[in-house]
């Protein structure tokens, strides 16, 4: 069941496992070409017309049929029709993800070609769509979790009887039980985002919504979905929102959200760093690992912890934070600390786990107190977020200005005691972010840019240009230089209008079929 859940949300495993197929569109196009006996130009031309390579392979296979000799063991017979088994296809996807090295691209392509040849037209379509993460099922992860809760409630695996009458399913009691199970599953996913483990536990506890969260608690080495903040447009909004409630303000650092895990154990001793998307970024930050090792070396009473922090680029000579761009240029693989040009500092702002104890249900005031009393700052490497407890309008504005001068984005405003537990994965009004560019009448500005390129649309935008490459004129070099891409905020009518206008300015060349250059 867990594999089916991962398939529906376009994943092969939990995010922290970092298992990806690593397959791009060019490789899929080549595979379709070989599987269907068409040249690459034909496939790309069809892609331009259809806007979806899944549809392209479905159309292309109609002229080639299914090569039934491949992997007969992987077939299941149903009403005299042969289909690929899901377990086999999913294991092939994982095999693709495991391939690495110099000849891995060719090996991956070979696996994909065989799957496309063996599958029916529809099967090939969804193989391609999964690989390119364009399934178009219309089912987001929340929908899948809702379906899981309904399935468990409808047929509880730990109960001999099955509730299957329309009357029972439509009852208020059944609906309430579904909601309780769904809430329990979501809570489990937030603290332990591993569907294989959650499904395993569900098959034991069934629809017992109280038992599941107890069996899927957070643990060091498995990232927790981070708590997020709501944007706000001014100091007055903050004061109105938190009227008669204790709150604090902290610098909002311009860096990389890093969830730092540490465990002092002979077998699993060490540090791990996870991104806000739960990706394992440990190998990219050997300097952060060293900082953590130095931190725990000074206090042997700390056995394990999970710290929520912002990793920032830091200039130790000028003693200031550097822009995020200095950090974003860092490689994600094979990073050697000796080769790093930019130093990193940990700006810790929350503590959610310490010495085997979850702090999620503690107030922020208590979590902050434990953080400050447990860890000693080391200026330039490990620092606690700069904060200020105030409800004065002038003090808040002055603190906001100070954060900008100190190379931060603005402020994070958090409740201290009321509704101040850590809520994984939730964008809560109990955390507000106050940035200069969010403020009413803030630093917004306009720039004049020119369209120099465009991408052909896919899906709903097939036949239009879905995004535009914008450029500014450099007077010194006397040429246009690209600045950004723009693809949102337009109506369907505007997309049609822009397409007609730009078609007259398209430069014909031998560039990729996915895009065009504009005069």
XYZ file of C-alpha atoms in Angstrom:
519
model
C 0.000 0.000 0.000
C 2.827 2.421 0.846
C 4.302 2.133 -2.669
C 0.936 3.041 -4.192
C 0.757 6.110 -1.957
C 4.245 7.168 -3.025
C 3.330 6.596 -6.677
C 0.251 8.839 -6.399
C 2.305 11.697 -4.919
C 5.119 11.181 -7.481
C 7.733 9.899 -5.068
C 9.714 6.696 -4.668
C 10.431 7.023 -0.958
C 10.355 9.602 1.858
C 11.943 12.934 0.946
C 14.709 12.471 3.492
C 15.782 9.221 1.791
C 16.804 11.268 -1.276
C 15.770 8.585 -3.778
C 15.054 10.198 -7.156
C 15.039 8.781 -10.671
C 17.211 11.635 -11.917
C 15.505 11.449 -15.299
C 15.144 14.578 -17.427
C 12.975 15.333 -20.432
C 15.784 14.803 -22.975
C 16.395 11.255 -21.751
C 12.659 10.450 -21.862
C 12.390 11.848 -25.399
C 15.248 9.571 -26.524
C 13.592 6.585 -24.828
C 10.250 7.275 -26.534
C 12.038 7.636 -29.857
C 13.676 4.204 -29.523
C 10.610 2.484 -28.048
C 8.255 3.763 -30.772
C 10.569 3.756 -33.778
C 10.334 7.496 -34.419
C 13.137 10.023 -34.647
C 13.718 12.617 -31.941
C 12.511 15.517 -34.127
C 9.144 13.808 -34.636
C 8.770 13.266 -30.883
C 9.647 16.887 -30.106
C 7.261 18.154 -32.773
C 4.452 16.058 -31.254
C 5.377 17.357 -27.817
C 5.038 20.925 -29.086
C 1.541 20.165 -30.394
C 0.301 18.035 -27.488
C 2.124 19.739 -24.610
C 2.615 16.396 -22.818
C 5.100 13.600 -23.485
C 2.720 11.107 -21.867
C 0.185 11.797 -24.599
C 2.989 11.726 -27.179
C 4.059 8.173 -26.268
C 0.413 7.075 -26.136
C -0.133 8.336 -29.705
C 3.210 7.010 -30.957
C 2.624 3.497 -29.621
C -0.621 3.177 -31.546
C 1.489 2.629 -34.660
C 3.980 0.265 -32.994
C 1.829 -1.812 -30.608
C 3.071 -3.686 -27.537
C 6.095 -5.946 -27.673
C 4.658 -8.800 -25.668
C 7.873 -10.794 -25.363
C 9.378 -8.619 -22.637
C 9.193 -9.780 -19.020
C 6.346 -12.238 -19.261
C 6.756 -12.821 -15.535
C 5.933 -9.176 -14.969
C 2.538 -9.563 -16.615
C -0.805 -10.283 -15.039
C -3.666 -11.692 -17.128
C -7.107 -10.163 -16.654
C -9.915 -10.844 -19.117
C -7.391 -12.000 -21.736
C -5.578 -8.643 -21.581
C -1.996 -8.372 -20.408
C -0.871 -5.559 -18.138
C 2.324 -4.614 -16.381
C 2.283 -5.377 -12.673
C 2.505 -2.311 -10.467
C 5.112 -3.875 -8.167
C 7.377 -4.605 -11.103
C 7.069 -1.090 -12.587
C 7.703 0.565 -9.227
C 10.750 -1.612 -8.586
C 12.065 -0.622 -12.028
C 11.638 3.044 -11.095
C 13.688 2.403 -7.969
C 16.298 0.585 -10.035
C 16.559 3.652 -12.258
C 17.102 5.762 -9.124
C 19.895 3.438 -7.961
C 21.873 3.738 -11.208
C 24.804 6.114 -11.061
C 28.167 6.651 -12.668
C 29.467 7.437 -16.108
C 27.150 5.143 -18.084
C 24.085 5.605 -15.856
C 22.178 7.722 -18.414
C 22.353 4.959 -21.020
C 21.387 2.341 -18.435
C 18.383 4.390 -17.284
C 17.288 4.945 -20.858
C 17.447 1.198 -21.513
C 15.153 0.438 -18.549
C 12.649 3.089 -19.676
C 12.655 1.826 -23.265
C 11.816 -1.708 -22.098
C 8.989 -0.459 -19.874
C 7.510 1.589 -22.733
C 7.762 -1.328 -25.142
C 6.202 -3.799 -22.701
C 3.332 -1.576 -21.603
C 0.056 -0.777 -23.289
C -0.498 2.717 -24.691
C -2.072 3.919 -21.443
C 0.569 2.256 -19.290
C 3.348 3.905 -21.274
C 1.633 7.262 -20.858
C 1.653 7.014 -17.074
C 5.198 5.627 -16.958
C 6.346 8.776 -18.736
C 4.194 11.067 -16.642
C 5.514 9.587 -13.411
C 9.130 9.959 -14.524
C 8.528 13.610 -15.458
C 6.247 14.239 -12.436
C 3.312 15.340 -14.578
C 0.723 12.723 -13.619
C -2.266 15.120 -13.857
C -4.383 12.994 -11.532
C -5.644 16.096 -9.748
C -4.916 14.386 -6.427
C -2.570 16.287 -4.150
C -0.924 14.721 -1.100
C -3.771 15.929 1.155
C -6.297 14.140 -1.047
C -4.281 10.927 -0.874
C -4.150 11.124 2.932
C -7.907 11.656 3.020
C -8.405 8.574 0.838
C -6.124 6.559 3.129
C -8.159 7.566 6.187
C -11.402 6.584 4.433
C -9.975 3.200 3.405
C -8.775 2.403 6.925
C -12.074 3.507 8.479
C -14.184 1.643 5.935
C -12.287 -1.644 6.337
C -10.355 -1.550 9.642
C -7.659 -4.259 9.349
C -7.772 -5.029 13.075
C -11.527 -5.712 13.155
C -13.270 -8.823 11.790
C -16.401 -7.008 10.639
C -16.519 -4.752 7.592
C -18.708 -1.674 7.507
C -20.131 -1.693 4.000
C -23.745 -0.549 4.051
C -24.697 2.810 2.617
C -26.545 3.668 5.804
C -23.470 3.113 7.958
C -21.137 4.964 5.598
C -23.412 7.986 5.468
C -23.902 8.197 9.221
C -22.587 11.109 11.250
C -20.629 8.712 13.455
C -18.784 7.280 10.441
C -17.946 10.745 9.076
C -16.639 11.819 12.484
C -14.505 8.678 12.764
C -13.041 9.338 9.303
C -12.108 12.862 10.353
C -10.444 11.635 13.542
C -8.428 9.025 11.637
C -7.465 11.600 9.001
C -6.267 14.021 11.696
C -4.242 11.221 13.314
C -2.619 10.304 9.975
C -1.733 13.941 9.246
C -0.223 14.315 12.704
C 1.809 11.144 12.165
C 3.018 12.362 8.746
C 4.108 15.710 10.205
C 6.214 14.109 12.920
C 7.318 11.019 10.988
C 6.983 11.591 7.202
C 7.520 7.955 6.261
C 4.467 6.366 4.605
C 5.925 2.864 4.782
C 6.106 3.082 8.571
C 2.723 4.811 8.912
C 0.933 2.210 6.758
C 2.656 -0.575 8.707
C 1.350 0.931 11.957
C -2.129 1.491 10.492
C -2.393 -2.182 9.602
C -1.921 -2.887 13.305
C -4.022 -0.176 14.983
C -6.636 0.252 12.247
C -9.024 3.119 12.924
C -7.762 3.697 16.478
C -6.955 7.379 16.011
C -5.423 7.687 19.482
C -2.924 4.861 19.033
C -1.373 5.903 15.698
C 0.347 9.171 16.764
C 1.897 7.351 19.736
C 3.535 4.847 17.372
C 4.759 7.450 14.860
C 6.571 9.947 17.044
C 9.397 12.179 15.903
C 12.918 10.842 16.240
C 16.415 12.091 15.530
C 17.486 11.413 11.942
C 13.968 11.701 10.502
C 13.038 15.319 9.649
C 9.892 16.960 10.971
C 7.882 19.104 8.586
C 8.749 22.687 9.596
C 6.304 25.160 11.061
C 5.662 28.106 8.736
C 4.558 31.707 9.191
C 1.829 33.856 7.680
C 2.955 37.061 5.929
C 1.642 40.341 7.272
C 1.578 43.861 5.838
C 2.517 46.114 8.727
C 3.379 46.623 12.381
C -0.182 47.722 13.108
C -1.476 44.345 11.820
C 0.856 42.538 14.215
C -0.318 44.591 17.176
C -3.943 44.045 16.251
C -3.477 40.299 15.761
C -1.602 39.816 19.045
C -3.619 42.224 21.151
C -3.499 41.178 24.844
C -1.187 38.254 23.932
C 2.489 37.997 24.876
C 4.699 37.810 21.806
C 8.298 38.242 20.752
C 10.067 39.447 17.607
C 13.129 37.795 16.088
C 15.302 38.629 13.115
C 14.180 36.870 9.921
C 17.482 35.729 8.481
C 18.215 35.582 4.763
C 19.545 32.061 4.501
C 18.757 28.386 4.140
C 16.194 26.836 6.509
C 18.122 24.067 8.194
C 16.747 21.474 10.590
C 19.824 20.255 12.461
C 19.722 16.748 13.986
C 22.371 15.313 16.289
C 22.668 11.988 18.091
C 25.513 10.914 20.367
C 25.590 7.164 19.841
C 28.336 4.678 19.077
C 26.476 3.314 16.060
C 24.739 6.418 14.681
C 26.897 9.189 16.152
C 26.756 12.364 14.111
C 24.888 15.264 12.621
C 22.351 15.540 9.817
C 20.970 18.676 8.161
C 17.596 18.719 6.421
C 16.033 21.417 4.225
C 12.505 22.808 4.624
C 11.480 20.276 1.943
C 12.913 17.455 4.108
C 15.855 16.842 1.770
C 19.030 15.494 3.368
C 21.609 18.255 2.810
C 24.253 16.917 5.193
C 26.985 16.332 2.584
C 26.650 19.928 1.373
C 27.421 21.361 4.816
C 30.555 19.774 6.328
C 31.225 23.098 8.090
C 27.849 22.889 9.880
C 28.672 19.342 10.975
C 31.943 20.601 12.463
C 30.176 23.449 14.279
C 27.718 20.968 15.810
C 30.509 18.613 16.877
C 32.273 21.515 18.600
C 28.988 22.526 20.226
C 28.285 19.136 21.814
C 31.913 18.522 22.752
C 31.590 21.283 25.348
C 28.590 19.630 27.053
C 28.441 15.852 27.397
C 24.961 16.021 28.947
C 23.518 16.676 25.492
C 22.896 13.294 23.876
C 20.575 14.238 21.023
C 18.588 17.186 19.740
C 16.702 18.710 16.819
C 17.246 22.435 16.312
C 15.277 24.571 13.858
C 17.587 27.175 12.420
C 18.591 29.358 9.519
C 21.980 28.658 7.967
C 23.459 31.950 6.785
C 26.568 32.975 4.887
C 28.791 34.881 7.319
C 31.725 37.262 6.869
C 33.842 36.780 9.985
C 36.176 39.673 9.100
C 33.417 42.263 8.685
C 31.313 40.423 11.311
C 28.130 40.487 9.262
C 25.661 38.274 7.443
C 26.100 37.965 3.695
C 23.285 37.726 1.103
C 21.710 34.338 0.455
C 23.262 34.246 -3.042
C 26.642 33.526 -1.435
C 25.162 30.354 0.031
C 23.049 29.267 -2.936
C 26.119 28.829 -5.136
C 27.390 25.973 -2.991
C 27.458 22.507 -4.533
C 25.170 19.832 -3.102
C 27.573 16.949 -3.634
C 31.168 16.065 -2.765
C 31.740 19.244 -0.733
C 35.121 19.545 0.988
C 35.285 22.115 3.776
C 38.822 23.113 2.760
C 37.527 24.207 -0.646
C 34.684 26.363 0.711
C 34.994 30.096 0.115
C 31.940 31.109 2.123
C 31.659 30.412 5.833
C 28.342 29.381 7.319
C 26.849 30.283 10.692
C 23.934 28.575 12.433
C 21.246 31.017 13.600
C 19.192 28.833 15.939
C 15.643 30.000 16.660
C 13.830 26.924 18.012
C 14.450 23.639 19.804
C 11.922 20.873 19.193
C 13.678 17.794 20.601
C 16.240 17.274 23.367
C 17.667 14.167 25.038
C 14.902 11.832 23.925
C 12.086 14.256 24.711
C 9.793 15.917 22.187
C 9.251 19.634 22.834
C 6.519 20.113 20.215
C 3.804 20.501 22.826
C 5.788 22.987 24.935
C 5.127 26.716 24.626
C 7.566 28.765 22.596
C 8.608 30.581 25.765
C 9.594 27.238 27.325
C 11.349 25.977 24.179
C 13.304 29.223 23.924
C 14.284 29.004 27.605
C 15.576 25.440 27.174
C 17.444 26.407 23.989
C 19.183 29.327 25.672
C 20.090 27.380 28.814
C 21.335 24.282 26.969
C 23.503 25.694 24.191
C 26.299 28.229 24.515
C 26.744 30.713 21.685
C 29.953 30.850 19.688
C 29.962 34.146 17.818
C 30.411 33.694 14.100
C 29.483 29.993 14.049
C 26.604 29.135 16.405
C 24.327 31.992 17.440
C 20.815 32.333 18.793
C 18.314 34.438 16.868
C 18.365 38.089 17.870
C 15.042 38.818 19.553
C 13.062 41.451 21.391
C 9.956 41.121 23.573
C 7.901 44.256 23.036
C 4.395 45.401 22.160
C 5.319 49.031 21.589
C 4.691 50.337 18.050
C 7.797 52.535 17.944
C 10.025 49.764 19.350
C 8.730 47.309 16.766
C 9.395 49.695 13.888
C 12.869 50.470 15.209
C 13.620 46.736 15.591
C 12.393 46.094 12.035
C 14.714 48.798 10.714
C 17.575 47.338 12.760
C 17.010 43.898 11.217
C 17.272 45.355 7.701
C 20.517 47.168 8.615
C 21.880 43.877 9.928
C 21.337 42.262 6.502
C 18.156 40.383 7.450
C 14.831 40.216 5.593
C 12.700 41.566 8.430
C 11.107 40.060 11.531
C 9.423 36.874 12.689
C 6.724 37.605 15.276
C 5.720 34.675 17.521
C 3.345 34.141 20.421
C 5.168 33.214 23.623
C 2.626 31.352 25.747
C -0.865 31.351 24.181
C -1.262 28.938 21.223
C 2.513 28.731 20.975
C 3.202 25.010 20.478
C 5.294 23.955 17.482
C 2.906 22.893 14.709
C 4.743 20.942 11.989
C 3.716 21.632 8.386
C 1.249 24.326 9.418
C 1.389 27.939 8.221
C 0.068 29.443 11.404
C -1.173 32.891 12.401
C 0.748 32.318 15.635
C 3.894 33.002 13.617
C 3.848 36.124 11.451
C 6.585 37.296 9.128
C 7.087 41.002 8.683
C 9.257 41.859 5.686
C 9.955 45.220 4.105
C 8.637 44.094 0.736
C 5.365 42.959 2.362
C 4.611 46.320 3.930
C 1.869 48.606 2.652
C 3.627 51.288 0.614
C 6.936 49.468 1.095
C 9.942 49.156 -1.175
C 8.045 47.978 -4.269
C 9.363 49.305 -7.591
C 8.827 48.764 -11.305
C 11.331 47.995 -14.047
C 11.089 48.047 -17.836
C 12.078 44.702 -19.335
C 11.921 43.191 -22.808
C 10.779 39.702 -23.857
C 13.709 37.878 -25.508
C 12.481 34.277 -25.300
C 9.498 32.106 -24.445
C 8.677 28.504 -23.521
C 5.971 26.511 -25.265
C 3.085 25.734 -22.922
C 2.080 22.340 -21.595
C -1.219 20.959 -20.336
C -3.804 23.734 -20.141
C -1.385 26.163 -21.808
C -0.687 23.972 -24.837
C -0.597 26.162 -27.958
C 0.482 29.248 -26.005
C 3.734 30.444 -24.525
C 3.669 29.555 -20.823
C 6.558 31.718 -19.589
C 8.619 34.579 -20.928
C 12.344 35.243 -20.604
C 12.786 38.903 -19.671
C 15.889 41.003 -20.279
C 17.234 44.486 -19.568
C 19.349 46.614 -21.916
C 22.988 46.980 -20.850
C 24.192 50.310 -22.249
C 27.872 49.552 -21.639
C 27.821 46.225 -23.481
C 25.108 47.395 -25.896
C 23.156 44.176 -25.563
C 20.198 42.678 -23.714
C 20.963 40.656 -20.588
C 18.424 38.200 -19.200
C 16.997 39.042 -15.777
C 14.172 36.621 -14.952
C 11.278 34.538 -16.229
C 7.648 35.627 -15.921
C 4.759 33.175 -16.227
C 2.062 33.985 -13.679
C -0.569 36.652 -13.191
C -1.945 36.487 -16.741
C -5.449 35.536 -17.864
C -6.143 33.024 -20.648
C -7.156 35.896 -22.918
C -3.810 37.614 -22.298
C -1.879 34.413 -23.091
C -3.715 34.197 -26.440
C -3.039 37.886 -27.147
C 0.679 37.602 -26.287
C 1.037 34.502 -28.486
C -0.287 36.365 -31.534
C 1.968 39.351 -30.854
C 5.141 37.324 -30.273
C 4.667 34.872 -33.161
C 5.492 37.718 -35.539
C 8.814 38.252 -33.740
C 10.025 34.649 -33.390
C 13.525 33.977 -34.723
C 13.793 30.669 -36.559
C 16.801 28.604 -35.531
C 17.811 25.052 -34.640
C 17.367 25.545 -30.902
C 15.329 23.261 -28.615
C 11.718 22.724 -29.584
C 10.598 23.610 -26.053
C 11.384 27.293 -26.521
C 11.752 30.115 -29.035
C 13.877 33.250 -29.303
C 12.252 36.633 -29.818
C 13.625 39.447 -31.986
